[in-house]
Amino acid sequence: MKQVAEELQALADAANADSHARGRLRFGRLAIEYGIHQYQAQQRWAHWALQQLDHAEASGTHQAPDGPQAR
């Protein structure tokens, strides 16, 4: 998973490597950054969900867990 994030970050860095004729941030950079943030959010949620399942299994409870804390 870390490798995927590193590859996406390398693509994002490359998106700014060339100069833009209008001198503005390229749409491609915005799109790849969206993907990076989306991937990181999904990864945080998956870790949280696994913790909830492990906790429920260890305690023998099957209650609905509290939501992940906002960051």
XYZ file of C-alpha atoms in Angstrom:
71
model
C 0.000 0.000 0.000
C 2.826 2.359 0.834
C 4.304 1.702 -2.599
C 1.060 2.782 -4.294
C 1.021 6.044 -2.324
C 4.664 6.689 -3.231
C 3.947 6.043 -6.918
C 0.982 8.409 -6.857
C 3.071 11.088 -5.154
C 5.785 10.705 -7.800
C 3.150 11.208 -10.505
C 1.854 14.293 -8.715
C 5.377 15.727 -8.502
C 5.922 15.056 -12.201
C 2.670 16.853 -13.029
C 4.307 20.113 -11.936
C 7.659 19.417 -13.596
C 6.857 21.175 -16.865
C 5.970 24.831 -17.096
C 2.412 25.658 -18.069
C 1.807 28.177 -20.811
C -0.717 30.083 -18.689
C 1.346 29.820 -15.512
C -1.471 28.159 -13.562
C -1.761 24.923 -11.632
C -2.507 22.096 -14.019
C -5.779 20.212 -13.745
C -3.856 16.929 -13.823
C -2.101 17.880 -10.583
C -5.441 18.591 -8.924
C -6.842 15.278 -10.157
C -3.896 13.202 -8.925
C -3.927 14.964 -5.554
C -7.630 14.091 -5.255
C -6.728 10.461 -5.918
C -3.968 10.518 -3.313
C -6.261 11.974 -0.652
C -9.044 9.538 -1.543
C -6.641 6.598 -1.293
C -5.337 7.759 2.086
C -8.870 8.205 3.439
C -9.858 4.723 2.280
C -6.730 3.280 3.878
C -7.463 5.008 7.229
C -11.042 3.735 7.145
C -9.921 0.165 6.407
C -7.523 0.187 9.365
C -10.266 1.568 11.609
C -12.741 -1.078 10.392
C -10.259 -3.879 11.072
C -9.715 -2.567 14.596
C -13.466 -2.538 15.178
C -13.835 -6.104 13.950
C -10.883 -7.291 16.036
C -12.294 -5.561 19.117
C -15.762 -7.031 18.593
C -14.325 -10.514 18.110
C -12.096 -10.252 21.181
C -14.865 -8.936 23.426
C -17.634 -11.100 22.008
C -19.801 -8.060 21.262
C -21.531 -7.352 18.021
C -22.633 -3.774 18.584
C -22.403 -1.056 15.985
C -19.060 0.711 16.463
C -18.542 4.412 16.901
C -17.546 6.208 13.708
C -13.948 7.074 12.910
C -12.729 10.272 14.484
C -12.549 13.296 12.214
C -9.056 14.479 11.380
